[in-house]
CSV table of C-alpha atoms and ligand atoms in Angstrom, one decimal:
chain,number,residue,atom,x,y,z
A,1,MET,CA,12.8,17.1,13.6
A,2,ALA,CA,10.1,15.6,15.8
A,3,THR,CA,7.5,12.9,15.1
A,4,TYR,CA,3.9,13.8,15.3
A,5,GLU,CA,0.7,11.7,15.4
A,6,VAL,CA,-2.2,12.9,13.3
A,7,PHE,CA,-5.9,12.4,14.2
A,8,LEU,CA,-8.8,13.2,11.9
A,9,LYS,CA,-12.5,13.7,12.4
A,10,LYS,CA,-15.2,14.3,9.9
A,11,ASP,CA,-18.1,16.6,11.0
A,12,GLY,CA,-20.9,14.4,12.3
A,13,LYS,CA,-21.1,11.6,14.8
A,14,ASP,CA,-17.7,10.1,14.2
A,15,GLU,CA,-15.0,10.4,16.8
A,16,TYR,CA,-11.4,11.5,16.1
A,17,ARG,CA,-9.4,8.6,14.5
A,18,HIS,CA,-5.7,8.0,14.3
A,19,ALA,CA,-4.6,8.6,10.7
A,20,GLY,CA,-0.8,8.1,11.0
A,21,ALA,CA,2.4,9.8,11.8
A,22,LEU,CA,4.8,12.3,10.2
A,23,ASP,CA,8.1,14.0,10.8
A,24,ALA,CA,8.3,17.8,11.0
A,25,ALA,CA,10.7,20.5,12.0
A,26,ASN,CA,8.2,22.4,14.2
A,27,ASP,CA,4.5,22.6,15.1
A,28,GLU,CA,3.5,24.9,12.4
A,29,LEU,CA,5.1,22.8,9.7
A,30,ALA,CA,3.6,19.7,11.3
A,31,LEU,CA,0.1,21.1,10.6
A,32,VAL,CA,1.0,21.8,7.0
A,33,MET,CA,2.5,18.4,6.6
A,34,ALA,CA,-0.6,16.8,8.1
A,35,ARG,CA,-2.8,18.6,5.6
A,36,GLU,CA,-0.6,17.6,2.7
A,37,THR,CA,0.0,14.0,3.8
A,38,TYR,CA,-3.4,13.0,5.3
A,39,ILE,CA,-6.1,15.4,4.2
A,40,ARG,CA,-5.8,15.9,0.4
A,41,ARG,CA,-9.3,14.5,-0.4
A,42,ALA,CA,-11.6,15.6,2.4
A,43,GLU,CA,-10.6,12.7,4.8
A,44,GLY,CA,-11.6,15.0,7.7
A,45,ASN,CA,-12.9,18.4,8.6
A,46,ARG,CA,-10.8,18.7,11.7
A,47,VAL,CA,-7.4,17.6,12.6
A,48,TRP,CA,-5.4,17.1,15.8
A,49,VAL,CA,-1.6,16.9,15.5
A,50,VAL,CA,0.3,15.9,18.6
A,51,ASN,CA,4.0,15.7,19.1
A,52,ARG,CA,4.7,12.1,20.0
A,53,GLU,CA,6.7,13.2,23.0
A,54,HIS,CA,3.6,14.7,24.5
A,55,LEU,CA,1.5,11.6,24.2
A,56,LEU,CA,1.1,9.8,27.5
A,57,MET,CA,1.1,6.1,26.7
A,58,ALA,CA,0.3,3.0,28.7
A,59,GLY,CA,-0.5,-0.6,27.8
A,60,ASP,CA,-1.9,-3.8,29.3
A,61,ASP,CA,0.5,-3.7,32.3
A,62,PHE,CA,-1.2,-0.5,33.4
A,63,ILE,CA,-4.7,-1.3,32.3
A,64,SER,CA,-5.0,-4.9,33.4
A,65,PRO,CA,-6.0,-4.2,37.0
A,66,ASN,CA,-9.3,-3.0,35.5
A,67,ALA,CA,-9.8,-6.2,33.6
A,68,ASP,CA,-10.9,-8.2,36.7
A,69,LYS,CA,-13.9,-6.1,37.8
A,70,PRO,CA,-17.0,-8.2,37.2
A,71,HIS,CA,-19.0,-5.9,39.5
A,72,ARG,CA,-18.7,-3.2,36.7
A,73,HIS,CA,-20.8,-5.4,34.4
A,74,HIS,CA,-24.2,-6.9,34.6
A,75,ASP,CA,-25.4,-9.4,32.0
A,76,GLY,CA,-29.0,-9.1,33.1
A,77,ALA,CA,-29.5,-12.8,32.5
A,78,ALA,CA,-31.9,-13.5,35.4
A,79,VAL,CA,-34.2,-10.6,34.5
A,80,ALA,CA,-34.1,-11.6,30.8
A,81,ALA,CA,-35.1,-15.1,31.7
A,82,ARG,CA,-38.0,-13.9,33.8
A,83,ARG,CA,-39.2,-11.6,31.0
A,84,LYS,CA,-39.0,-14.4,28.5
A,85,ALA,CA,-40.9,-16.8,30.8
A,86,ALA,CA,-43.6,-14.1,31.2
A,87,ARG,CA,-43.8,-13.6,27.4
A,88,GLU,CA,-44.2,-17.3,26.9
A,89,ALA,CA,-46.9,-17.6,29.5
A,90,ASP,CA,-48.7,-14.7,27.9
A,91,SER,CA,-48.7,-16.2,24.4
A,92,SER,CA,-49.8,-19.6,25.6
A,93,GLU,CA,-52.7,-18.0,27.4
A,94,ALA,CA,-53.6,-16.2,24.2
A,95,GLY,CA,-53.3,-19.5,22.4
A,96,ASN,CA,-55.8,-21.1,24.9
A,97,ASP,CA,-58.3,-18.4,24.2
A,98,GLU,CA,-58.7,-19.4,20.5
B,1,MET,CA,4.5,-1.9,27.3
B,2,GLY,CA,3.6,-4.4,24.6
B,3,ARG,CA,3.0,-8.1,24.6
B,4,THR,CA,5.5,-10.9,24.8
B,5,TRP,CA,5.2,-14.5,23.4
B,6,GLN,CA,7.0,-17.4,25.0
B,7,ASP,CA,8.4,-18.7,21.7
B,8,MET,CA,7.8,-18.8,17.9
B,9,GLU,CA,5.1,-21.5,18.3
B,10,ALA,CA,3.1,-19.3,20.7
B,11,PHE,CA,3.6,-16.3,18.4
B,12,GLU,CA,2.4,-18.2,15.3
B,13,ALA,CA,-0.6,-19.6,17.2
B,14,PHE,CA,-1.5,-16.0,18.0
B,15,LEU,CA,-1.2,-15.0,14.3
B,16,ASP,CA,-3.2,-18.0,13.1
B,17,ASP,CA,-5.9,-16.9,15.5
B,18,GLY,CA,-6.1,-13.6,13.7
B,19,GLY,CA,-3.9,-11.7,16.2
B,20,ILE,CA,-2.7,-8.3,15.1
B,21,VAL,CA,0.8,-7.2,16.2
B,22,GLU,CA,1.4,-3.7,17.3
B,23,VAL,CA,4.7,-1.7,17.1
B,24,ASP,CA,5.5,-1.9,20.8
B,25,ASP,CA,4.9,-5.7,21.0
B,26,HIS,CA,7.9,-7.9,21.6
B,27,MET,CA,7.6,-9.7,18.2
B,28,PRO,CA,10.2,-12.3,17.2
B,29,ASP,CA,13.2,-10.9,15.4
B,30,GLU,CA,12.6,-12.9,12.2
B,31,TYR,CA,9.1,-11.5,12.0
B,32,ARG,CA,10.3,-8.0,12.7
B,33,HIS,CA,12.9,-8.2,10.0
B,34,ALA,CA,10.6,-9.9,7.4
B,35,VAL,CA,7.9,-7.3,7.9
B,36,PHE,CA,10.4,-4.5,7.9
B,37,THR,CA,12.0,-5.6,4.6
B,38,PHE,CA,8.7,-6.0,3.0
B,39,ILE,CA,7.5,-2.5,4.0
B,40,GLU,CA,10.8,-1.0,3.1
B,41,MET,CA,10.6,-2.4,-0.4
B,42,HIS,CA,7.1,-1.2,-0.7
B,43,ALA,CA,8.1,2.3,0.5
B,44,ASN,CA,11.1,2.4,-1.9
B,45,SER,CA,8.8,1.4,-4.8
B,46,GLU,CA,6.3,4.1,-4.0
B,47,TYR,CA,9.1,6.7,-3.9
B,48,MET,CA,10.7,5.5,-7.2
B,49,GLY,CA,7.2,5.4,-8.8
B,50,GLY,CA,6.6,8.9,-7.7
B,51,LEU,CA,9.8,10.1,-9.3
B,52,THR,CA,8.8,8.3,-12.6
B,53,GLU,CA,5.5,10.1,-12.4
B,54,ARG,CA,7.2,13.4,-11.8
B,55,ASP,CA,9.4,13.0,-14.9
B,56,TRP,CA,6.2,13.2,-16.9
B,57,ILE,CA,4.7,16.4,-15.4
B,58,PRO,CA,6.2,18.7,-18.0
B,59,LYS,CA,5.5,16.4,-20.8
B,60,THR,CA,1.9,15.5,-20.0
B,61,PRO,CA,-0.5,16.6,-22.8
B,62,GLY,CA,-3.3,18.9,-21.7
B,63,LEU,CA,-3.7,20.9,-18.5
B,64,ARG,CA,-6.2,18.6,-16.8
B,65,HIS,CA,-4.0,15.6,-17.4
B,66,LYS,CA,-1.1,17.5,-16.1
B,67,MET,CA,-2.9,18.4,-12.9
B,68,SER,CA,-3.9,14.8,-12.4
B,69,VAL,CA,-0.3,13.7,-12.9
B,70,LEU,CA,0.7,16.3,-10.3
B,71,ALA,CA,-1.9,14.8,-7.9
B,72,LYS,CA,-0.7,11.2,-8.6
B,73,THR,CA,2.9,12.2,-8.1
B,74,GLN,CA,2.0,13.7,-4.7
B,75,ASP,CA,0.1,10.6,-3.8
B,76,GLU,CA,3.0,8.3,-4.7
B,77,ILE,CA,5.6,10.3,-2.8
B,78,GLY,CA,3.0,10.5,0.1
B,79,HIS,CA,2.7,6.7,0.0
B,80,GLY,CA,6.4,6.4,0.3
B,81,HIS,CA,6.4,8.8,3.2
B,82,LEU,CA,3.6,7.0,5.1
B,83,LEU,CA,5.4,3.7,4.7
B,84,TYR,CA,8.8,5.0,5.7
B,85,MET,CA,7.2,6.3,8.9
B,86,VAL,CA,5.7,2.8,9.6
B,87,ALA,CA,9.0,1.1,8.7
B,88,ALA,CA,11.1,3.5,10.8
B,89,ASP,CA,9.0,2.8,13.9
B,90,MET,CA,10.1,-0.8,13.7
B,91,GLY,CA,13.5,0.3,15.0
B,92,ILE,CA,15.7,-1.4,12.3
B,93,LYS,CA,16.6,1.6,10.2
B,94,THR,CA,15.8,5.3,10.3
B,95,ARG,CA,14.0,6.9,7.4
B,96,THR,CA,17.3,8.6,6.4
B,97,GLU,CA,19.1,5.3,6.4
B,98,MET,CA,16.4,3.7,4.2
B,99,ILE,CA,16.6,6.6,1.7
B,100,GLU,CA,20.4,6.5,1.7
B,101,ASP,CA,20.4,2.7,1.1
B,102,LEU,CA,17.9,3.2,-1.8
B,103,MET,CA,20.1,5.9,-3.4
B,104,ALA,CA,23.2,3.8,-3.0
B,105,GLY,CA,21.4,0.8,-4.7
B,106,ARG,CA,21.7,-1.2,-1.5
B,107,SER,CA,18.0,-1.9,-1.1
B,108,ARG,CA,15.3,-3.1,-3.5
B,109,PHE,CA,12.4,-1.6,-5.3
B,110,HIS,CA,9.8,-3.2,-7.5
B,111,ASN,CA,10.8,-4.4,-11.0
B,112,VAL,CA,8.4,-2.1,-12.8
B,113,PHE,CA,10.5,0.9,-11.8
B,114,HIS,CA,13.6,-0.4,-13.5
B,115,TYR,CA,12.2,0.2,-16.9
B,116,LYS,CA,12.1,3.3,-19.0
B,117,ALA,CA,8.8,5.1,-19.8
B,118,GLU,CA,9.4,6.1,-23.4
B,119,THR,CA,6.2,7.8,-24.5
B,120,TRP,CA,3.0,9.2,-22.9
B,121,GLY,CA,1.5,5.9,-23.9
B,122,ASP,CA,3.9,4.2,-21.4
B,123,GLN,CA,2.6,6.4,-18.7
B,124,VAL,CA,-1.0,5.4,-19.6
B,125,ALA,CA,0.0,1.7,-19.7
B,126,ILE,CA,1.7,2.1,-16.3
B,127,ALA,CA,-1.3,3.7,-14.7
B,128,PHE,CA,-3.6,1.1,-16.1
B,129,LEU,CA,-1.5,-2.1,-15.8
B,130,VAL,CA,1.0,-1.5,-13.1
B,131,ASP,CA,-1.2,0.5,-10.7
B,132,ALA,CA,-3.8,-2.3,-11.0
B,133,ALA,CA,-1.2,-5.0,-10.3
B,134,ALA,CA,0.2,-3.0,-7.3
B,135,LEU,CA,-3.4,-2.4,-6.1
B,136,ALA,CA,-4.2,-6.1,-6.3
B,137,SER,CA,-1.1,-7.1,-4.3
B,138,GLN,CA,-1.8,-4.4,-1.7
B,139,GLN,CA,-5.4,-5.5,-1.3
B,140,ALA,CA,-4.2,-9.0,-0.7
B,141,VAL,CA,-1.9,-7.8,2.0
B,142,PHE,CA,-4.5,-5.5,3.5
B,143,LYS,CA,-7.1,-8.2,3.7
B,144,ASN,CA,-5.4,-10.1,6.4
B,145,CYS,CA,-2.1,-8.4,7.4
B,146,SER,CA,-1.0,-9.3,10.9
B,147,TYR,CA,1.1,-6.2,11.4
B,148,GLY,CA,-1.4,-3.5,12.5
B,149,PRO,CA,0.4,-0.3,11.6
B,150,TYR,CA,1.0,-1.5,8.0
B,151,ARG,CA,-2.5,-2.7,7.6
B,152,ARG,CA,-4.0,0.6,8.7
B,153,ILE,CA,-1.8,2.7,6.5
B,154,LEU,CA,-2.5,0.4,3.5
B,155,LYS,CA,-6.2,1.3,3.8
B,156,ARG,CA,-5.5,4.8,2.8
B,157,ILE,CA,-2.9,3.9,0.2
B,158,ILE,CA,-5.4,1.5,-1.5
B,159,SER,CA,-8.1,4.1,-1.8
B,160,GLU,CA,-5.7,6.5,-3.6
B,161,GLU,CA,-4.3,3.7,-5.8
B,162,GLY,CA,-7.9,3.2,-7.0
B,163,PHE,CA,-7.9,6.7,-8.3
B,164,HIS,CA,-4.7,6.0,-10.2
B,165,MET,CA,-6.2,2.9,-11.8
B,166,ARG,CA,-9.4,4.6,-12.8
B,167,LEU,CA,-7.3,7.5,-14.2
B,168,GLY,CA,-5.3,4.9,-16.2
B,169,GLU,CA,-8.3,3.2,-17.6
B,170,ASP,CA,-9.9,6.4,-18.6
B,171,ARG,CA,-6.7,7.5,-20.4
B,172,MET,CA,-6.7,4.2,-22.2
B,173,ARG,CA,-10.3,4.7,-23.3
B,174,ARG,CA,-9.3,8.1,-24.8
B,175,ILE,CA,-6.5,6.5,-26.7
B,176,ALA,CA,-8.7,3.6,-27.8
B,177,GLU,CA,-11.2,6.2,-29.2
B,178,GLY,CA,-8.4,8.3,-30.7
B,179,THR,CA,-6.4,8.3,-33.9
B,180,GLN,CA,-4.5,5.4,-35.4
B,181,ILE,CA,-1.2,7.0,-34.4
B,182,GLN,CA,-2.4,7.2,-30.8
B,183,LYS,CA,-3.4,3.6,-30.9
B,184,ASP,CA,-0.1,2.5,-32.3
B,185,ILE,CA,1.8,4.4,-29.6
B,186,PHE,CA,-0.3,2.8,-27.0
B,187,GLN,CA,0.1,-0.7,-28.4
B,188,GLY,CA,3.9,-0.2,-28.3
B,189,ALA,CA,3.6,0.8,-24.7
B,190,LEU,CA,1.5,-2.3,-23.9
B,191,ASP,CA,4.1,-4.4,-25.6
B,192,ARG,CA,6.7,-3.0,-23.2
B,193,TRP,CA,4.6,-3.1,-20.0
B,194,PHE,CA,2.5,-6.2,-20.1
B,195,TRP,CA,5.2,-8.6,-19.0
B,196,PRO,CA,6.9,-6.4,-16.4
B,197,ALA,CA,3.4,-5.7,-14.9
B,198,LEU,CA,2.6,-9.4,-14.8
B,199,GLN,CA,6.0,-10.1,-13.2
B,200,LEU,CA,5.3,-7.6,-10.4
B,201,PHE,CA,3.4,-10.4,-8.7
B,202,GLY,CA,6.6,-12.5,-8.6
B,203,PRO,CA,7.1,-16.2,-9.3
B,204,ASP,CA,4.9,-18.9,-7.7
B,205,SER,CA,5.0,-18.6,-3.9
B,206,LYS,CA,7.2,-21.2,-2.2
B,207,PRO,CA,5.5,-23.7,0.1
B,208,ASP,CA,7.3,-22.3,3.1
B,209,ASP,CA,6.8,-18.6,2.3
B,210,LYS,CA,7.1,-16.9,5.6
B,211,LEU,CA,5.0,-13.9,4.5
B,212,LEU,CA,2.1,-16.3,4.0
B,213,ARG,CA,2.8,-18.2,7.2
B,214,TRP,CA,2.9,-15.0,9.2
B,215,HIS,CA,-0.3,-13.6,7.6
B,216,ILE,CA,1.4,-10.7,5.9
B,217,LYS,CA,0.3,-11.9,2.5
B,218,SER,CA,-3.1,-13.5,2.3
B,219,GLU,CA,-2.8,-14.9,-1.2
B,220,ARG,CA,-0.2,-16.8,-3.2
B,221,ASN,CA,1.6,-14.9,-5.9
B,222,GLU,CA,0.4,-17.2,-8.7
B,223,VAL,CA,-3.3,-16.8,-7.6
B,224,LEU,CA,-3.0,-13.0,-7.7
B,225,ARG,CA,-1.2,-13.1,-11.0
B,226,ASP,CA,-3.9,-15.3,-12.5
B,227,LYS,CA,-6.7,-13.0,-11.3
B,228,TRP,CA,-4.9,-10.1,-12.9
B,229,VAL,CA,-4.5,-12.0,-16.2
B,230,GLN,CA,-8.2,-13.0,-16.2
B,231,LYS,CA,-9.3,-9.4,-15.7
B,232,PHE,CA,-6.8,-7.6,-18.0
B,233,VAL,CA,-6.5,-9.8,-21.0
B,234,PRO,CA,-10.2,-9.4,-21.9
B,235,MET,CA,-10.1,-5.7,-21.0
B,236,MET,CA,-7.2,-5.1,-23.4
B,237,HIS,CA,-9.1,-7.0,-26.1
B,238,SER,CA,-12.3,-5.1,-25.5
B,239,TYR,CA,-10.4,-1.8,-26.1
B,240,GLY,CA,-9.1,-3.2,-29.3
B,241,PHE,CA,-5.5,-3.9,-28.3
B,242,VAL,CA,-3.3,-7.0,-28.7
B,243,VAL,CA,-1.9,-8.8,-25.7
B,244,PRO,CA,1.8,-9.2,-26.4
B,245,ALA,CA,2.0,-12.9,-25.4
B,246,SER,CA,2.7,-15.2,-28.3
B,247,ASP,CA,1.4,-18.3,-26.6
B,248,LEU,CA,-1.8,-16.6,-25.4
B,249,ALA,CA,-4.6,-19.2,-25.3
B,250,TYR,CA,-8.2,-19.4,-24.1
B,251,ASP,CA,-9.3,-22.6,-22.5
B,252,GLU,CA,-13.0,-23.2,-23.4
B,253,ASP,CA,-13.5,-25.7,-20.5
B,254,THR,CA,-12.1,-23.6,-17.7
B,255,LYS,CA,-13.0,-20.3,-19.4
B,256,LYS,CA,-9.6,-19.0,-18.6
B,257,TRP,CA,-6.8,-17.2,-20.3
B,258,ASP,CA,-3.3,-18.7,-20.2
B,259,VAL,CA,-0.4,-16.4,-21.1
B,260,GLY,CA,2.0,-19.4,-21.5
B,261,PRO,CA,5.4,-19.8,-19.9
B,262,ILE,CA,6.8,-16.8,-18.1
B,263,ASP,CA,10.5,-15.8,-18.4
B,264,TRP,CA,11.6,-14.7,-14.9
B,265,GLU,CA,15.1,-13.6,-16.0
B,266,PRO,CA,14.1,-10.0,-16.5
B,267,LEU,CA,12.6,-9.9,-12.9
B,268,LYS,CA,15.8,-11.4,-11.4
B,269,LYS,CA,17.9,-8.7,-13.2
B,270,THR,CA,15.8,-5.9,-11.8
B,271,LEU,CA,16.1,-7.3,-8.3
B,272,ALA,CA,19.9,-7.1,-8.7
B,273,GLN,CA,19.6,-3.4,-9.9
B,274,GLY,CA,20.4,-4.7,-13.4
B,275,GLY,CA,17.2,-3.7,-15.3
B,276,PRO,CA,17.3,-1.7,-18.5
B,277,ASP,CA,16.9,1.6,-16.7
B,278,SER,CA,18.0,0.8,-13.2
B,279,ALA,CA,21.2,2.7,-13.2
B,280,ARG,CA,19.7,5.9,-14.6
B,281,ARG,CA,16.7,5.7,-12.2
B,282,ILE,CA,18.9,5.3,-9.1
B,283,ARG,CA,21.4,8.0,-10.3
B,284,GLU,CA,18.6,10.5,-11.0
B,285,ALA,CA,16.9,9.7,-7.7
B,286,ARG,CA,20.2,10.4,-6.0
B,287,ASP,CA,20.9,13.6,-7.9
B,288,ASN,CA,17.4,14.8,-7.0
B,289,TRP,CA,18.0,13.9,-3.4
B,290,GLU,CA,21.2,15.8,-3.3
B,291,ALA,CA,19.8,18.8,-5.3
B,292,THR,CA,17.0,19.2,-2.7
B,293,ALA,CA,19.3,19.0,0.3
B,294,TRP,CA,19.0,22.7,0.8
B,295,ALA,CA,15.3,22.3,1.4
B,296,ARG,CA,15.9,19.8,4.1
B,297,ARG,CA,18.6,22.0,5.6
B,298,CYS,CA,16.1,24.9,5.7
B,299,LEU,CA,13.5,22.7,7.5
B,300,ASP,CA,16.1,21.5,10.0
B,301,GLY,CA,16.9,25.2,10.6
B,302,ALA,CA,13.3,25.8,11.3
B,303,ALA,CA,13.3,23.2,14.1
B,304,VAL,CA,12.6,24.6,17.5
C,401,FE2,FE1,1.2,4.3,-4.7
C,402,FE2,FE1,-0.2,4.5,-7.8
């Protein structure tokens, strides 16, 4: 017996989503079990079934070095402020014309 | 992998903040055990409920109904399966250990599966009253549950439970529009199932209820029970049935139904495996488990 993780996707824009896990004796039975356990009512058009042993997993310890990278973001605040000021200047000019 | 909390205070602050716990987090032992026990009882109940449902497959009147009983049976056994997976991942008992404990009468399952379903009317009453009560409790857990894997799996269970409830109400409608004999059979079933269904919510929640404090349950038992009463009493009346509560009263001021005092003794008995049908249920579940051992052996043999 091995534990498998099941991922489902409906046709269209959605991404694959984790549905849950199951125990099965082999890969072939895992697919059948996935259908009978998780896809009885058109919950997906495609399925991925992955033996848990083959999943590579990591958590915060591994990911956290990337948490402190402000240079990978830009809030655009200064540009937004300039645009806003320009819009306000425009509309007050328009107001003066009346 | 997984997060750690300094102490219970820090952990509870995390939960109060809407934090969601994942399986590999270093959660406090008391929390792990409380959540595990709750999920295990839920899983056991789904499994025992599925077996009750299965008992009725050969006796269900009409092919369409029979097919929907098959579907519901598969749903309930499936719910048990999903929940046993989530519970087993918590590292306290394996799925086999949980099933063996259930078969040996060492672990609990909900009160409603300790009673006998005597007629087809009972199956209809169960689908209508019990599935609705179970659904209401599950929704209240789903709403705010701090244990992520349980919350996510509940989403799917709840959507299927809705199918059972609609099936139940539609069957009740057929009976209500049927012959006097059908109506009498169903009234008898309501008389048997009203109180056990109501007791499924349990006695009033204690002020220090850990499941509430740790955001597993989001609503007190008495609040959920009252909502169920307010919904189902008028519904039973509207279909022309009598609610079997001798002290039933309607308060004109609050516009609420009151079922009167609740005798909790029957619930306590079921929790100690001493319900009217507990022994047979557990025995038959065990016989069934043993009789299907060959299938599990074949599957093990297919393992690579
Ligand atoms: Fe269920
Ligand atoms: Fe159900």
